PDB file of C-alpha atoms in Angstrom:
ATOM      1  CA  UNK A   1      31.397 220.701 224.071  1.00 57.00           C
ATOM      2  CA  UNK A   2      28.109 221.635 222.980  1.00 62.00           C
ATOM      3  CA  UNK A   3      27.993 223.122 219.746  1.00 76.00           C
ATOM      4  CA  UNK A   4      26.600 224.554 216.576  1.00 87.00           C
ATOM      5  CA  UNK A   5      27.784 222.038 213.282  1.00 90.00           C
ATOM      6  CA  UNK A   6      28.887 225.769 212.413  1.00 91.00           C
ATOM      7  CA  UNK A   7      30.482 227.453 214.894  1.00 93.00           C
ATOM      8  CA  UNK A   8      32.547 223.750 214.796  1.00 94.00           C
ATOM      9  CA  UNK A   9      33.353 224.405 211.333  1.00 94.00           C
ATOM     10  CA  UNK A  10      33.834 227.693 211.881  1.00 94.00           C
ATOM     11  CA  UNK A  11      36.899 227.261 214.680  1.00 95.00           C
ATOM     12  CA  UNK A  12      38.147 224.812 212.518  1.00 95.00           C
ATOM     13  CA  UNK A  13      38.604 227.130 209.791  1.00 94.00           C
ATOM     14  CA  UNK A  14      40.318 229.900 211.595  1.00 95.00           C
ATOM     15  CA  UNK A  15      42.044 226.638 213.377  1.00 96.00           C
ATOM     16  CA  UNK A  16      43.346 226.432 209.602  1.00 95.00           C
ATOM     17  CA  UNK A  17      43.986 229.900 209.100  1.00 94.00           C
ATOM     18  CA  UNK A  18      46.096 230.220 212.109  1.00 95.00           C
ATOM     19  CA  UNK A  19      48.653 227.260 211.531  1.00 95.00           C
ATOM     20  CA  UNK A  20      47.449 225.901 214.636  1.00 96.00           C
ATOM     21  CA  UNK A  21      47.867 221.513 214.512  1.00 97.00           C
ATOM     22  CA  UNK A  22      44.714 220.496 215.831  1.00 97.00           C
ATOM     23  CA  UNK A  23      42.566 216.859 215.992  1.00 97.00           C
ATOM     24  CA  UNK A  24      39.140 216.307 216.335  1.00 97.00           C
ATOM     25  CA  UNK A  25      37.625 213.842 217.971  1.00 97.00           C
ATOM     26  CA  UNK A  26      33.390 212.656 218.100  1.00 94.00           C
ATOM     27  CA  UNK A  27      32.692 210.652 221.117  1.00 93.00           C
ATOM     28  CA  UNK A  28      29.510 208.306 221.425  1.00 89.00           C
ATOM     29  CA  UNK A  29      27.880 206.613 224.295  1.00 90.00           C
ATOM     30  CA  UNK A  30      29.919 203.969 222.572  1.00 90.00           C
ATOM     31  CA  UNK A  31      33.055 205.889 222.822  1.00 92.00           C
ATOM     32  CA  UNK A  32      32.699 206.701 226.758  1.00 92.00           C
ATOM     33  CA  UNK A  33      32.196 203.383 228.302  1.00 91.00           C
ATOM     34  CA  UNK A  34      35.262 202.161 226.198  1.00 93.00           C
ATOM     35  CA  UNK A  35      37.681 204.912 227.705  1.00 94.00           C
ATOM     36  CA  UNK A  36      36.753 203.897 231.707  1.00 93.00           C
ATOM     37  CA  UNK A  37      38.708 201.095 230.652  1.00 93.00           C
ATOM     38  CA  UNK A  38      41.259 201.959 228.490  1.00 96.00           C
ATOM     39  CA  UNK A  39      44.281 204.885 229.805  1.00 97.00           C
ATOM     40  CA  UNK A  40      45.452 205.733 225.922  1.00 97.00           C
ATOM     41  CA  UNK A  41      41.341 206.099 224.545  1.00 97.00           C
ATOM     42  CA  UNK A  42      41.223 208.133 227.507  1.00 97.00           C
ATOM     43  CA  UNK A  43      43.867 210.755 227.431  1.00 97.00           C
ATOM     44  CA  UNK A  44      42.927 210.684 223.077  1.00 97.00           C
ATOM     45  CA  UNK A  45      39.932 212.080 223.852  1.00 97.00           C
ATOM     46  CA  UNK A  46      41.017 214.379 226.884  1.00 96.00           C
ATOM     47  CA  UNK A  47      43.361 216.169 224.925  1.00 97.00           C
ATOM     48  CA  UNK A  48      41.288 216.528 221.635  1.00 97.00           C
ATOM     49  CA  UNK A  49      40.809 220.382 220.302  1.00 96.00           C
ATOM     50  CA  UNK A  50      37.423 219.479 219.687  1.00 95.00           C
ATOM     51  CA  UNK A  51      35.129 216.844 220.953  1.00 94.00           C
ATOM     52  CA  UNK A  52      32.249 216.930 219.668  1.00 94.00           C
ATOM     53  CA  UNK A  53      29.289 214.596 220.548  1.00 91.00           C
ATOM     54  CA  UNK A  54      27.733 211.875 218.653  1.00 88.00           C
ATOM     55  CA  UNK A  55      25.424 210.434 219.956  1.00 79.00           C
ATOM     56  CA  UNK A  56      22.390 210.676 221.177  1.00 81.00           C
ATOM     57  CA  UNK A  57      22.923 209.083 224.404  1.00 84.00           C
ATOM     58  CA  UNK A  58      24.811 211.104 225.703  1.00 89.00           C
ATOM     59  CA  UNK A  59      22.388 214.638 225.103  1.00 85.00           C
ATOM     60  CA  UNK A  60      20.704 212.215 227.742  1.00 84.00           C
ATOM     61  CA  UNK A  61      23.514 212.045 230.437  1.00 88.00           C
ATOM     62  CA  UNK A  62      24.186 215.599 229.765  1.00 88.00           C
ATOM     63  CA  UNK A  63      20.143 216.368 230.629  1.00 89.00           C
ATOM     64  CA  UNK A  64      20.007 213.905 233.439  1.00 85.00           C
ATOM     65  CA  UNK A  65      23.676 214.033 235.226  1.00 87.00           C
ATOM     66  CA  UNK A  66      23.557 218.178 234.866  1.00 86.00           C
ATOM     67  CA  UNK A  67      20.224 219.244 233.320  1.00 87.00           C
ATOM     68  CA  UNK A  68      22.167 220.369 230.199  1.00 87.00           C
ATOM     69  CA  UNK A  69      20.850 220.101 227.252  1.00 84.00           C
ATOM     70  CA  UNK A  70      23.986 218.821 224.175  1.00 84.00           C
ATOM     71  CA  UNK A  71      24.105 219.012 220.586  1.00 86.00           C
ATOM     72  CA  UNK A  72      24.076 216.215 219.100  1.00 85.00           C
ATOM     73  CA  UNK A  73      26.446 216.609 215.419  1.00 88.00           C
ATOM     74  CA  UNK A  74      26.382 212.768 213.773  1.00 87.00           C
ATOM     75  CA  UNK A  75      30.664 213.074 212.650  1.00 90.00           C
ATOM     76  CA  UNK A  76      29.063 212.120 208.722  1.00 89.00           C
ATOM     77  CA  UNK A  77      27.235 215.369 209.086  1.00 91.00           C
ATOM     78  CA  UNK A  78      30.691 217.340 210.098  1.00 95.00           C
ATOM     79  CA  UNK A  79      32.264 215.389 207.421  1.00 96.00           C
ATOM     80  CA  UNK A  80      30.149 217.068 204.572  1.00 95.00           C
ATOM     81  CA  UNK A  81      30.609 220.311 206.024  1.00 95.00           C
ATOM     82  CA  UNK A  82      35.261 219.897 205.836  1.00 97.00           C
ATOM     83  CA  UNK A  83      34.414 218.566 202.728  1.00 97.00           C
ATOM     84  CA  UNK A  84      32.586 221.453 201.216  1.00 95.00           C
ATOM     85  CA  UNK A  85      35.090 223.733 202.733  1.00 95.00           C
ATOM     86  CA  UNK A  86      37.740 221.858 201.590  1.00 96.00           C
ATOM     87  CA  UNK A  87      36.282 222.224 197.971  1.00 96.00           C
ATOM     88  CA  UNK A  88      36.025 225.998 197.703  1.00 94.00           C
ATOM     89  CA  UNK A  89      38.856 226.984 200.131  1.00 94.00           C
ATOM     90  CA  UNK A  90      40.675 224.764 197.888  1.00 94.00           C
ATOM     91  CA  UNK A  91      41.881 222.597 199.949  1.00 96.00           C
ATOM     92  CA  UNK A  92      44.151 219.573 200.166  1.00 98.00           C
ATOM     93  CA  UNK A  93      42.363 216.145 202.160  1.00 98.00           C
ATOM     94  CA  UNK A  94      43.791 213.064 202.508  1.00 98.00           C
ATOM     95  CA  UNK A  95      42.134 210.248 203.510  1.00 98.00           C
ATOM     96  CA  UNK A  96      43.295 207.133 205.958  1.00 98.00           C
ATOM     97  CA  UNK A  97      41.790 203.365 207.043  1.00 96.00           C
ATOM     98  CA  UNK A  98      38.607 202.228 206.255  1.00 94.00           C
ATOM     99  CA  UNK A  99      37.720 197.990 205.313  1.00 89.00           C
ATOM    100  CA  UNK A 100      39.014 196.752 202.174  1.00 89.00           C
ATOM    101  CA  UNK A 101      38.966 199.805 200.193  1.00 93.00           C
ATOM    102  CA  UNK A 102      36.582 202.182 201.622  1.00 95.00           C
ATOM    103  CA  UNK A 103      38.687 205.288 201.176  1.00 96.00           C
ATOM    104  CA  UNK A 104      39.361 204.423 197.549  1.00 96.00           C
ATOM    105  CA  UNK A 105      36.349 204.839 197.430  1.00 96.00           C
ATOM    106  CA  UNK A 106      34.906 207.497 199.509  1.00 97.00           C
ATOM    107  CA  UNK A 107      37.830 209.030 197.152  1.00 97.00           C
ATOM    108  CA  UNK A 108      36.899 208.982 193.908  1.00 96.00           C
ATOM    109  CA  UNK A 109      32.919 208.991 194.648  1.00 96.00           C
ATOM    110  CA  UNK A 110      34.362 212.770 196.296  1.00 97.00           C
ATOM    111  CA  UNK A 111      36.442 213.814 193.223  1.00 95.00           C
ATOM    112  CA  UNK A 112      33.277 212.709 191.641  1.00 95.00           C
ATOM    113  CA  UNK A 113      31.200 215.343 193.305  1.00 95.00           C
ATOM    114  CA  UNK A 114      33.635 218.019 193.281  1.00 95.00           C
ATOM    115  CA  UNK A 115      35.439 219.195 191.000  1.00 89.00           C
ATOM    116  CA  UNK A 116      38.334 221.218 192.427  1.00 87.00           C
ATOM    117  CA  UNK A 117      39.313 219.328 195.306  1.00 94.00           C
ATOM    118  CA  UNK A 118      42.918 217.805 195.640  1.00 96.00           C
ATOM    119  CA  UNK A 119      42.468 214.485 197.504  1.00 98.00           C
ATOM    120  CA  UNK A 120      44.645 211.653 198.033  1.00 98.00           C
ATOM    121  CA  UNK A 121      43.481 208.451 200.186  1.00 97.00           C
ATOM    122  CA  UNK A 122      45.187 205.198 201.892  1.00 97.00           C
ATOM    123  CA  UNK A 123      44.364 202.087 203.363  1.00 96.00           C
ATOM    124  CA  UNK A 124      46.733 202.187 205.762  1.00 97.00           C
ATOM    125  CA  UNK A 125      48.118 200.248 208.280  1.00 97.00           C
ATOM    126  CA  UNK A 126      46.017 196.774 209.408  1.00 97.00           C
ATOM    127  CA  UNK A 127      46.240 197.536 213.821  1.00 97.00           C
ATOM    128  CA  UNK A 128      45.896 195.724 217.101  1.00 96.00           C
ATOM    129  CA  UNK A 129      43.042 197.135 219.300  1.00 91.00           C
ATOM    130  CA  UNK A 130      47.103 199.502 220.697  1.00 94.00           C
ATOM    131  CA  UNK A 131      46.586 200.571 217.911  1.00 96.00           C
ATOM    132  CA  UNK A 132      49.583 198.984 216.824  1.00 97.00           C
ATOM    133  CA  UNK A 133      50.404 197.462 213.520  1.00 97.00           C
ATOM    134  CA  UNK A 134      50.059 193.958 213.947  1.00 97.00           C
ATOM    135  CA  UNK A 135      53.252 193.069 211.812  1.00 98.00           C
ATOM    136  CA  UNK A 136      56.384 193.421 210.894  1.00 97.00           C
ATOM    137  CA  UNK A 137      54.493 194.339 207.576  1.00 98.00           C
ATOM    138  CA  UNK A 138      52.008 196.269 208.620  1.00 98.00           C
ATOM    139  CA  UNK A 139      54.729 197.912 210.295  1.00 97.00           C
ATOM    140  CA  UNK A 140      56.386 199.552 206.673  1.00 98.00           C
ATOM    141  CA  UNK A 141      52.270 200.090 205.134  1.00 97.00           C
ATOM    142  CA  UNK A 142      52.502 202.553 208.241  1.00 98.00           C
ATOM    143  CA  UNK A 143      55.767 203.828 206.989  1.00 98.00           C
ATOM    144  CA  UNK A 144      54.635 204.746 203.528  1.00 98.00           C
ATOM    145  CA  UNK A 145      51.698 206.424 204.832  1.00 98.00           C
ATOM    146  CA  UNK A 146      52.396 208.837 206.950  1.00 98.00           C
ATOM    147  CA  UNK A 147      55.144 209.109 204.125  1.00 98.00           C
ATOM    148  CA  UNK A 148      53.181 209.897 201.873  1.00 98.00           C
ATOM    149  CA  UNK A 149      50.743 212.017 204.639  1.00 98.00           C
ATOM    150  CA  UNK A 150      53.701 214.349 204.800  1.00 98.00           C
ATOM    151  CA  UNK A 151      54.260 214.396 201.296  1.00 98.00           C
ATOM    152  CA  UNK A 152      51.067 215.782 200.391  1.00 98.00           C
ATOM    153  CA  UNK A 153      50.858 217.597 203.498  1.00 98.00           C
ATOM    154  CA  UNK A 154      46.895 217.743 203.800  1.00 98.00           C
ATOM    155  CA  UNK A 155      45.002 220.931 204.315  1.00 98.00           C
ATOM    156  CA  UNK A 156      42.303 217.838 206.737  1.00 98.00           C
ATOM    157  CA  UNK A 157      43.630 214.316 207.701  1.00 98.00           C
ATOM    158  CA  UNK A 158      40.296 212.310 207.776  1.00 98.00           C
ATOM    159  CA  UNK A 159      40.869 209.290 210.012  1.00 98.00           C
ATOM    160  CA  UNK A 160      38.636 206.251 209.661  1.00 97.00           C
ATOM    161  CA  UNK A 161      40.575 203.185 211.719  1.00 95.00           C
ATOM    162  CA  UNK A 162      37.674 202.540 213.719  1.00 86.00           C
ATOM    163  CA  UNK A 163      37.179 203.569 217.381  1.00 88.00           C
ATOM    164  CA  UNK A 164      39.535 203.763 219.893  1.00 95.00           C
ATOM    165  CA  UNK A 165      41.557 202.659 218.169  1.00 97.00           C
ATOM    166  CA  UNK A 166      41.081 205.840 215.792  1.00 98.00           C
ATOM    167  CA  UNK A 167      41.404 208.372 218.643  1.00 98.00           C
ATOM    168  CA  UNK A 168      45.154 206.979 220.169  1.00 98.00           C
ATOM    169  CA  UNK A 169      46.237 206.289 216.529  1.00 98.00           C
ATOM    170  CA  UNK A 170      45.973 209.681 216.191  1.00 98.00           C
ATOM    171  CA  UNK A 171      46.975 211.272 219.680  1.00 98.00           C
ATOM    172  CA  UNK A 172      50.273 209.580 218.567  1.00 97.00           C
ATOM    173  CA  UNK A 173      50.642 210.163 215.620  1.00 97.00           C
ATOM    174  CA  UNK A 174      49.346 214.003 215.696  1.00 97.00           C
ATOM    175  CA  UNK A 175      53.656 215.547 216.115  1.00 96.00           C
ATOM    176  CA  UNK A 176      55.542 213.459 213.601  1.00 97.00           C
ATOM    177  CA  UNK A 177      52.139 214.274 210.474  1.00 98.00           C
ATOM    178  CA  UNK A 178      52.845 217.667 208.985  1.00 98.00           C
ATOM    179  CA  UNK A 179      48.807 218.295 208.464  1.00 98.00           C
ATOM    180  CA  UNK A 180      46.833 221.198 209.340  1.00 98.00           C
ATOM    181  CA  UNK A 181      43.956 219.631 211.550  1.00 98.00           C
ATOM    182  CA  UNK A 182      42.893 215.293 211.530  1.00 98.00           C
ATOM    183  CA  UNK A 183      39.494 214.155 212.207  1.00 98.00           C
ATOM    184  CA  UNK A 184      38.492 210.455 213.673  1.00 97.00           C
ATOM    185  CA  UNK A 185      35.690 209.218 210.990  1.00 96.00           C
ATOM    186  CA  UNK A 186      34.386 206.200 212.310  1.00 88.00           C
ATOM    187  CA  UNK A 187      32.467 204.782 209.794  1.00 89.00           C
ATOM    188  CA  UNK A 188      31.890 207.922 207.431  1.00 93.00           C
ATOM    189  CA  UNK A 189      33.164 206.285 204.276  1.00 95.00           C
ATOM    190  CA  UNK A 190      31.182 203.432 204.547  1.00 91.00           C
ATOM    191  CA  UNK A 191      28.528 205.724 203.936  1.00 90.00           C
ATOM    192  CA  UNK A 192      29.825 208.299 201.556  1.00 93.00           C
ATOM    193  CA  UNK A 193      31.098 205.206 198.738  1.00 91.00           C
ATOM    194  CA  UNK A 194      27.908 204.298 199.132  1.00 88.00           C
ATOM    195  CA  UNK A 195      28.028 200.972 200.656  1.00 85.00           C
ATOM    196  CA  UNK A 196      26.140 201.574 204.510  1.00 81.00           C
ATOM    197  CA  UNK A 197      22.587 203.145 204.042  1.00 79.00           C
ATOM    198  CA  UNK A 198      21.900 205.685 205.769  1.00 76.00           C
ATOM    199  CA  UNK A 199      18.842 205.790 208.154  1.00 78.00           C
ATOM    200  CA  UNK A 200      15.829 208.192 207.126  1.00 79.00           C
ATOM    201  CA  UNK A 201      16.918 211.771 209.179  1.00 78.00           C
ATOM    202  CA  UNK A 202      12.838 211.707 211.086  1.00 78.00           C
ATOM    203  CA  UNK A 203      14.299 208.296 211.975  1.00 71.00           C
ATOM    204  CA  UNK A 204      17.781 209.857 213.503  1.00 74.00           C
ATOM    205  CA  UNK A 205      15.847 213.025 215.051  1.00 72.00           C
ATOM    206  CA  UNK A 206      14.004 210.810 217.290  1.00 66.00           C
ATOM    207  CA  UNK A 207      17.051 208.894 218.142  1.00 66.00           C
ATOM    208  CA  UNK A 208      16.388 205.752 216.380  1.00 66.00           C
ATOM    209  CA  UNK A 209      19.871 205.748 214.447  1.00 71.00           C
ATOM    210  CA  UNK A 210      20.578 202.374 216.526  1.00 66.00           C
ATOM    211  CA  UNK A 211      17.093 200.578 215.688  1.00 65.00           C
ATOM    212  CA  UNK A 212      18.035 201.432 212.027  1.00 69.00           C
ATOM    213  CA  UNK A 213      22.001 199.796 212.632  1.00 72.00           C
ATOM    214  CA  UNK A 214      20.707 197.476 214.211  1.00 66.00           C
ATOM    215  CA  UNK A 215      17.900 196.529 211.676  1.00 70.00           C
ATOM    216  CA  UNK A 216      20.192 196.869 208.039  1.00 75.00           C
ATOM    217  CA  UNK A 217      23.677 195.640 209.999  1.00 73.00           C
ATOM    218  CA  UNK A 218      22.812 193.019 212.368  1.00 74.00           C
ATOM    219  CA  UNK A 219      26.599 192.361 213.821  1.00 74.00           C
ATOM    220  CA  UNK A 220      26.800 195.909 215.329  1.00 69.00           C
ATOM    221  CA  UNK A 221      23.998 194.052 217.689  1.00 73.00           C
ATOM    222  CA  UNK A 222      27.359 194.033 220.498  1.00 74.00           C
ATOM    223  CA  UNK A 223      27.994 196.970 219.791  1.00 72.00           C
ATOM    224  CA  UNK A 224      24.264 198.638 220.049  1.00 69.00           C
ATOM    225  CA  UNK A 225      23.290 197.219 222.898  1.00 74.00           C
ATOM    226  CA  UNK A 226      26.306 198.902 224.311  1.00 75.00           C
ATOM    227  CA  UNK A 227      25.105 202.101 222.887  1.00 74.00           C
ATOM    228  CA  UNK A 228      21.641 201.584 224.523  1.00 76.00           C
ATOM    229  CA  UNK A 229      21.374 199.981 226.867  1.00 78.00           C
ATOM    230  CA  UNK A 230      24.890 199.859 229.102  1.00 84.00           C
ATOM    231  CA  UNK A 231      25.566 203.526 228.121  1.00 81.00           C
ATOM    232  CA  UNK A 232      22.185 204.317 230.007  1.00 78.00           C
ATOM    233  CA  UNK A 233      22.440 201.533 232.519  1.00 83.00           C
ATOM    234  CA  UNK A 234      26.236 202.656 234.052  1.00 85.00           C
ATOM    235  CA  UNK A 235      25.137 206.710 234.079  1.00 86.00           C
ATOM    236  CA  UNK A 236      21.833 206.019 236.231  1.00 83.00           C
ATOM    237  CA  UNK A 237      24.616 204.439 238.461  1.00 86.00           C
ATOM    238  CA  UNK A 238      27.072 207.336 238.333  1.00 85.00           C
ATOM    239  CA  UNK A 239      24.061 209.767 239.499  1.00 85.00           C
ATOM    240  CA  UNK A 240      23.191 207.482 242.320  1.00 88.00           C
ATOM    241  CA  UNK A 241      26.270 206.344 243.531  1.00 86.00           C
ATOM    242  CA  UNK A 242      27.686 210.276 243.599  1.00 83.00           C
ATOM    243  CA  UNK A 243      24.215 211.316 245.278  1.00 70.00           C
ATOM    244  CA  UNK A 244      24.710 209.329 248.287  1.00 56.00           C
TER     245      UNK A 244
END
């Protein structure tokens, strides 16, 4: 959907006010490409209550295919807005996932910035590409994490298992989670915890955030190439094929 950050926040607040369970995904070009060959991911994205576009490539695709612009909302900014709401309205927040101790570091950072925020976190299990725990130990870790979430009953659950694992995991487990709603946040914990550097605002405005990621995290080159070159090529081929 194409909308403003304010409208998304109002919609989520409405969901919470009416006790309607929901989940939010923030698809980008890389995730859309994955969904072409991953049926579980495709279903998870299509079933989301709020699919919020994150990535300039999606705006390009929309204008090229439909002549309509999409308002791109970076997931980390939506996360920040929801944390502000949680702090103001005394909501409970749970952070799940992240690499190493990212969730714990993010929890500590948010506690320091929002004195009244009710927040807990868990690293959670290690998952395979199908969002299934990789071992019996990790199955127990998953159960413990779900039990901890359900005891805390957060209004907002933020999940950072990397895509597409996080989207598939939330879709599969939503019914057994005692939460208000969930949002898949990718690498947001890393930014909040200060483990990854944020790109300059002007670079993001120019649609060159991919270049920043390539410079600061060169190991992401495969993902960057998919988003910047493979995705536009696939969009071009789609239009040519469907035009003929």
